Coordinates of C-alpha atoms and ligand atoms in Angstrom, one line a residue:
X1 CA 38.4 -125.2 -72.6
X2 CA 39.4 -127.0 -69.5
X3 CA 43.1 -127.5 -69.2
X4 CA 44.6 -130.0 -66.8
X5 CA 48.5 -129.8 -66.4
X6 CA 50.3 -132.5 -64.6
X7 CA 52.0 -131.2 -61.5
X8 CA 55.0 -133.5 -62.2
X9 CA 55.3 -132.4 -65.8
X10 CA 58.9 -131.5 -66.9
X11 CA 61.9 -131.2 -64.6
X12 CA 62.2 -133.4 -61.6
X13 CA 63.3 -131.8 -58.3
X14 CA 67.0 -132.5 -58.9
X15 CA 67.2 -131.1 -62.4
X16 CA 65.1 -128.1 -61.5
X17 CA 67.5 -127.3 -58.7
X18 CA 70.6 -127.6 -61.0
X19 CA 69.1 -125.5 -63.7
X20 CA 68.0 -122.8 -61.3
X21 CA 71.4 -122.8 -59.8
X22 CA 73.0 -122.0 -63.1
X23 CA 70.6 -119.0 -63.6
X24 CA 71.3 -117.8 -60.1
X25 CA 75.0 -117.9 -60.7
X26 CA 74.6 -116.0 -64.0
X27 CA 73.0 -113.2 -62.0
X28 CA 76.0 -113.1 -59.7
X29 CA 78.3 -112.6 -62.7
X30 CA 81.8 -113.9 -63.5
X31 CA 83.0 -116.7 -65.7
X32 CA 80.7 -119.7 -65.4
X33 CA 81.2 -123.3 -66.4
X34 CA 79.1 -126.4 -66.1
X35 CA 80.8 -129.8 -65.9
X36 CA 78.9 -131.5 -68.7
X37 CA 75.6 -130.2 -70.1
X38 CA 73.4 -129.2 -67.2
X39 CA 70.5 -131.0 -68.9
X40 CA 69.8 -132.8 -72.1
X41 CA 67.8 -130.1 -73.7
X42 CA 69.2 -128.1 -76.6
X43 CA 67.1 -125.0 -76.1
X44 CA 68.2 -124.7 -72.5
X45 CA 71.9 -125.3 -73.3
X46 CA 71.8 -122.8 -76.1
X47 CA 70.2 -120.2 -73.9
X48 CA 72.9 -120.7 -71.2
X49 CA 75.6 -120.4 -73.8
X50 CA 74.2 -117.1 -75.0
X51 CA 74.3 -115.9 -71.4
X52 CA 78.0 -116.8 -71.3
X53 CA 78.0 -120.3 -69.8
X54 CA 80.6 -122.7 -71.1
X55 CA 80.2 -126.5 -71.0
X56 CA 83.3 -128.4 -70.1
X57 CA 83.2 -131.8 -71.6
X58 CA 86.2 -133.6 -70.2
X59 CA 88.7 -133.7 -67.3
X60 CA 91.2 -132.2 -69.8
X61 CA 89.0 -129.2 -70.4
X62 CA 88.5 -128.8 -66.7
X63 CA 92.2 -128.9 -66.2
X64 CA 92.8 -126.0 -68.6
X65 CA 90.7 -123.5 -66.6
X66 CA 92.2 -121.5 -63.7
X67 CA 89.4 -119.3 -62.5
X68 CA 85.6 -118.8 -62.5
X69 CA 82.7 -120.9 -61.1
X70 CA 82.3 -124.6 -62.0
X71 CA 78.8 -125.9 -61.4
X72 CA 78.4 -129.7 -60.9
X73 CA 75.1 -130.9 -62.5
X74 CA 72.5 -133.2 -60.9
X75 CA 74.2 -136.5 -62.0
X76 CA 77.2 -135.7 -59.6
X77 CA 80.8 -136.4 -60.3
X78 CA 83.4 -138.8 -58.9
X79 CA 85.7 -138.2 -56.0
X80 CA 88.7 -137.5 -58.4
X81 CA 86.8 -134.6 -59.9
X82 CA 86.1 -133.0 -56.5
X83 CA 89.8 -133.5 -55.6
X84 CA 90.9 -131.9 -58.9
X85 CA 88.6 -128.9 -58.2
X86 CA 89.9 -128.5 -54.7
X87 CA 93.5 -128.3 -56.1
X88 CA 92.5 -125.5 -58.3
X89 CA 92.5 -122.6 -55.9
X90 CA 91.1 -120.0 -58.3
X91 CA 88.0 -122.1 -59.0
X92 CA 84.8 -121.7 -57.0
X93 CA 82.7 -124.9 -57.0
X94 CA 78.9 -124.9 -56.8
X95 CA 77.6 -128.4 -56.3
X96 CA 74.2 -129.0 -57.8
X97 CA 74.3 -132.8 -57.4
X98 CA 70.8 -134.1 -56.7
X99 CA 70.6 -135.0 -52.9
X100 CA 69.4 -138.4 -53.9
X101 CA 72.6 -139.0 -55.8
X102 CA 74.7 -137.6 -52.9
X103 CA 73.0 -140.1 -50.7
X104 CA 74.2 -143.0 -53.0
X105 CA 77.8 -141.6 -52.8
X106 CA 77.6 -141.7 -49.0
X107 CA 76.1 -145.2 -49.0
X108 CA 78.8 -146.7 -51.3
X109 CA 81.6 -145.0 -49.6
X110 CA 80.5 -146.2 -46.1
X111 CA 79.8 -149.7 -47.3
X112 CA 83.1 -149.8 -49.1
X113 CA 85.0 -148.8 -45.9
X114 CA 83.4 -151.8 -44.2
X115 CA 85.3 -153.9 -46.7
X116 CA 82.2 -154.9 -48.8
X117 CA 82.2 -155.3 -52.5
X118 CA 79.9 -152.7 -54.2
X119 CA 77.6 -153.6 -57.0
X120 CA 76.0 -150.7 -58.8
X121 CA 73.0 -151.7 -60.9
X122 CA 73.0 -149.4 -63.8
X123 CA 74.8 -148.4 -67.0
X124 CA 78.6 -148.0 -66.6
X125 CA 78.6 -145.4 -69.3
X126 CA 76.1 -143.1 -67.6
X127 CA 77.7 -140.0 -65.9
X128 CA 75.8 -140.7 -62.6
X129 CA 77.1 -144.2 -62.4
X130 CA 80.7 -143.0 -63.3
X131 CA 80.4 -140.6 -60.3
X132 CA 79.1 -143.3 -58.0
X133 CA 82.0 -145.7 -59.0
X134 CA 84.3 -142.9 -57.9
X135 CA 83.1 -143.2 -54.3
X136 CA 82.9 -147.0 -54.2
X137 CA 86.7 -147.9 -53.7
X138 CA 88.5 -150.5 -55.5
X139 CA 86.2 -153.4 -55.1
X140 CA 83.2 -152.3 -57.3
X141 CA 81.3 -153.8 -60.2
X142 CA 78.5 -152.5 -62.4
X143 CA 75.7 -154.7 -63.6
X144 CA 73.1 -153.7 -66.1
X145 CA 71.3 -156.9 -67.1
X146 CA 70.1 -160.2 -65.7
X147 CA 72.6 -162.0 -67.9
X148 CA 75.6 -160.0 -66.4
X149 CA 74.2 -160.8 -62.9
X150 CA 74.3 -164.5 -63.8
X151 CA 77.8 -164.2 -65.0
X152 CA 79.1 -162.2 -62.0
X153 CA 81.8 -164.0 -60.1
X154 CA 81.8 -162.9 -56.5
X155 CA 85.1 -162.8 -54.6
X156 CA 85.0 -165.7 -52.1
X157 CA 83.9 -164.8 -48.6
X158 CA 83.4 -161.1 -49.5
X159 CA 80.1 -159.5 -48.5
X160 CA 78.3 -157.5 -51.2
X161 CA 76.4 -154.2 -51.0
X162 CA 74.0 -153.4 -53.9
X163 CA 72.7 -149.9 -55.0
X164 CA 70.9 -148.7 -58.2
X165 CA 71.3 -145.9 -60.7
X166 CA 68.4 -143.5 -59.8
X167 CA 66.6 -143.9 -63.1
X168 CA 67.0 -147.8 -63.3
X169 CA 63.8 -149.9 -63.9
X170 CA 62.6 -151.2 -60.7
X171 CA 61.3 -154.6 -62.0
X172 CA 64.8 -155.2 -63.5
X173 CA 66.6 -154.1 -60.5
X174 CA 64.5 -156.6 -58.4
X175 CA 65.3 -159.5 -60.8
X176 CA 69.1 -158.7 -60.7
X177 CA 69.1 -158.5 -56.9
X178 CA 67.2 -161.9 -56.7
X179 CA 70.0 -163.5 -59.0
X180 CA 72.8 -161.9 -56.9
X181 CA 71.3 -163.2 -53.6
X182 CA 71.6 -166.7 -55.0
X183 CA 75.2 -166.3 -56.0
X184 CA 76.7 -164.1 -53.3
X185 CA 77.3 -164.4 -49.6
X186 CA 75.6 -161.7 -47.3
X187 CA 74.0 -159.3 -49.8
X188 CA 72.9 -156.0 -48.5
X189 CA 70.6 -154.1 -50.9
X190 CA 69.5 -150.4 -50.8
X191 CA 67.0 -149.5 -53.4
X192 CA 68.1 -146.0 -54.5
X193 CA 65.8 -145.7 -57.5
X194 CA 64.2 -142.2 -57.6
X195 CA 60.4 -142.3 -58.1
X196 CA 60.3 -139.0 -60.0
X197 CA 59.8 -140.8 -63.3
X198 CA 57.2 -143.3 -62.0
X199 CA 55.2 -140.4 -60.5
X200 CA 55.2 -138.5 -63.8
X201 CA 54.0 -141.6 -65.6
X202 CA 51.3 -142.4 -63.1
X203 CA 50.0 -138.8 -63.2
X204 CA 50.0 -138.7 -67.0
X205 CA 48.0 -141.9 -67.1
X206 CA 45.4 -140.5 -64.6
X207 CA 45.0 -137.3 -66.6
X208 CA 44.9 -139.0 -70.0
X209 CA 42.0 -141.1 -68.7
X210 CA 39.8 -138.0 -68.1
X211 CA 40.5 -135.7 -71.1
X212 CA 39.4 -135.5 -74.7
X213 CA 42.9 -134.8 -75.9
X214 CA 46.4 -135.0 -74.3
X215 CA 49.5 -133.0 -75.2
X216 CA 52.9 -134.6 -74.4
X217 CA 55.8 -132.1 -74.7
X218 CA 59.5 -133.2 -75.0
X219 CA 62.5 -133.6 -77.2
X220 CA 62.2 -135.9 -80.3
X221 CA 65.0 -138.1 -79.0
X222 CA 63.9 -138.2 -75.3
X223 CA 63.1 -141.6 -74.4
X224 CA 61.2 -140.8 -71.2
X225 CA 59.0 -138.4 -73.3
X226 CA 58.3 -141.2 -75.8
X227 CA 57.4 -143.5 -73.0
X228 CA 54.9 -140.9 -71.6
X229 CA 53.4 -140.6 -75.1
X230 CA 52.8 -144.3 -75.2
X231 CA 51.3 -144.5 -71.8
X232 CA 48.9 -141.6 -72.6
X233 CA 48.0 -143.1 -76.0
X234 CA 46.7 -146.2 -74.3
X235 CA 44.1 -144.1 -72.5
X236 CA 43.5 -141.2 -74.8
X237 CA 43.3 -141.9 -78.6
X238 CA 44.0 -138.2 -79.3
X239 CA 47.4 -137.9 -77.8
X240 CA 49.9 -135.6 -79.5
X241 CA 53.6 -135.5 -79.1
X242 CA 55.1 -131.9 -79.5
X243 CA 58.4 -130.3 -79.0
X244 CA 57.3 -126.8 -78.6
X245 CA 54.0 -124.6 -78.9
X246 CA 55.0 -124.1 -82.6
X247 CA 53.9 -127.7 -83.3
X248 CA 50.5 -127.0 -82.0
X249 CA 49.8 -123.7 -83.8
X250 CA 48.4 -125.2 -87.0
X251 CA 46.7 -128.2 -85.3
X252 CA 42.9 -128.3 -84.8
X253 CA 41.6 -128.9 -81.4
X254 CA 38.0 -128.7 -82.6
X255 CA 35.5 -130.5 -80.3
X256 CA 38.1 -130.8 -77.5
X257 CA 36.5 -129.6 -74.3
X258 CA 39.1 -130.8 -71.9
X259 CA 42.7 -131.2 -72.6
X260 CA 45.6 -132.6 -70.6
X261 CA 49.3 -131.6 -70.7
X262 CA 52.4 -133.3 -69.5
X263 CA 56.0 -133.1 -70.3
X264 CA 59.2 -135.2 -70.3
X265 CA 62.0 -134.8 -67.7
X266 CA 64.0 -132.3 -69.8
X267 CA 61.3 -129.9 -70.8
X268 CA 61.7 -126.5 -69.2
X269 CA 58.8 -124.8 -67.5
X270 CA 58.5 -121.9 -69.9
X271 CA 57.7 -124.3 -72.7
X272 CA 54.9 -125.9 -70.7
X273 CA 53.5 -122.5 -69.9
X274 CA 53.5 -121.4 -73.6
X275 CA 51.6 -124.5 -74.5
X276 CA 49.1 -123.9 -71.7
X277 CA 48.6 -120.3 -72.7
X278 CA 48.1 -121.3 -76.3
X279 CA 45.4 -123.9 -75.6
X280 CA 43.6 -121.6 -73.2
X281 CA 43.7 -118.7 -75.6
X282 CA 42.7 -120.5 -78.7
X283 CA 39.2 -120.0 -79.8
X284 CA 37.6 -123.2 -80.9
Ligands
F3S1 FE1 65.7 -136.2 -60.6 FE2 67.3 -136.5 -58.6 FE3 65.5 -138.2 -59.1 S1 67.9 -135.6 -60.6 S2 65.3 -138.2 -61.3 S3 65.1 -136.1 -58.5 S4 67.5 -138.7 -58.5

């Protein structure tokens, strides 16, 4: 059996760094908290809980603690949270914000100091966007759809700077920017979309085109994994969506000579390795 595993399968660089940071901090000992779940994967969060890591879900919960280490996840947090953490002298802060997100914080903070209105193209409910808003000063808007861009009322004479949530769809971002350019004066755009997702999808498509069967690993509710599954199914009729190796155990891979493996953004490496081991070790 020939097995081709996508290099971009699973965690992106920023998420890997954040998850690794938590495990490194566990080794060091002491009370450990993450501000929000480090990743949207139940297995990982449960494992961390077993190892004594507590998830803080709100500012109130953060306010209640007086000592220990707080790890900031890859999405980042707003300036207020950094300030609150600084006030708490007994707390050690380990910042695992993805460098690409930190770059957006820097851009919006500088652009806002120049007196420009900041527009973040993304979902205002998303923690990453909430964090960015916290660095953008008082003159900031969040736009998610072309319709919202059409309805946007610019302040007269005010220049505008536009950034994007890292996981925003590029095509939609370009459409929104085009609409804003027609409505606003002096629009400065920085495309801050991260290409980790696009790379994962492109590689999955390439692999699915060369194999007899394709395995896509990820959570049932993970939208980026579903998207990977759809992309692979277009090229490889025998594409299987699994959560863990257990879902493959009773499946027949008869006649499959070459198999491809990829995984969604929140799938840990050890799950990918278990699947790899299973398909290599199975006698067909
Ligand atoms: Fe991941 Fe950072 Fe990009 S968290 S998706 S590498 S912005």
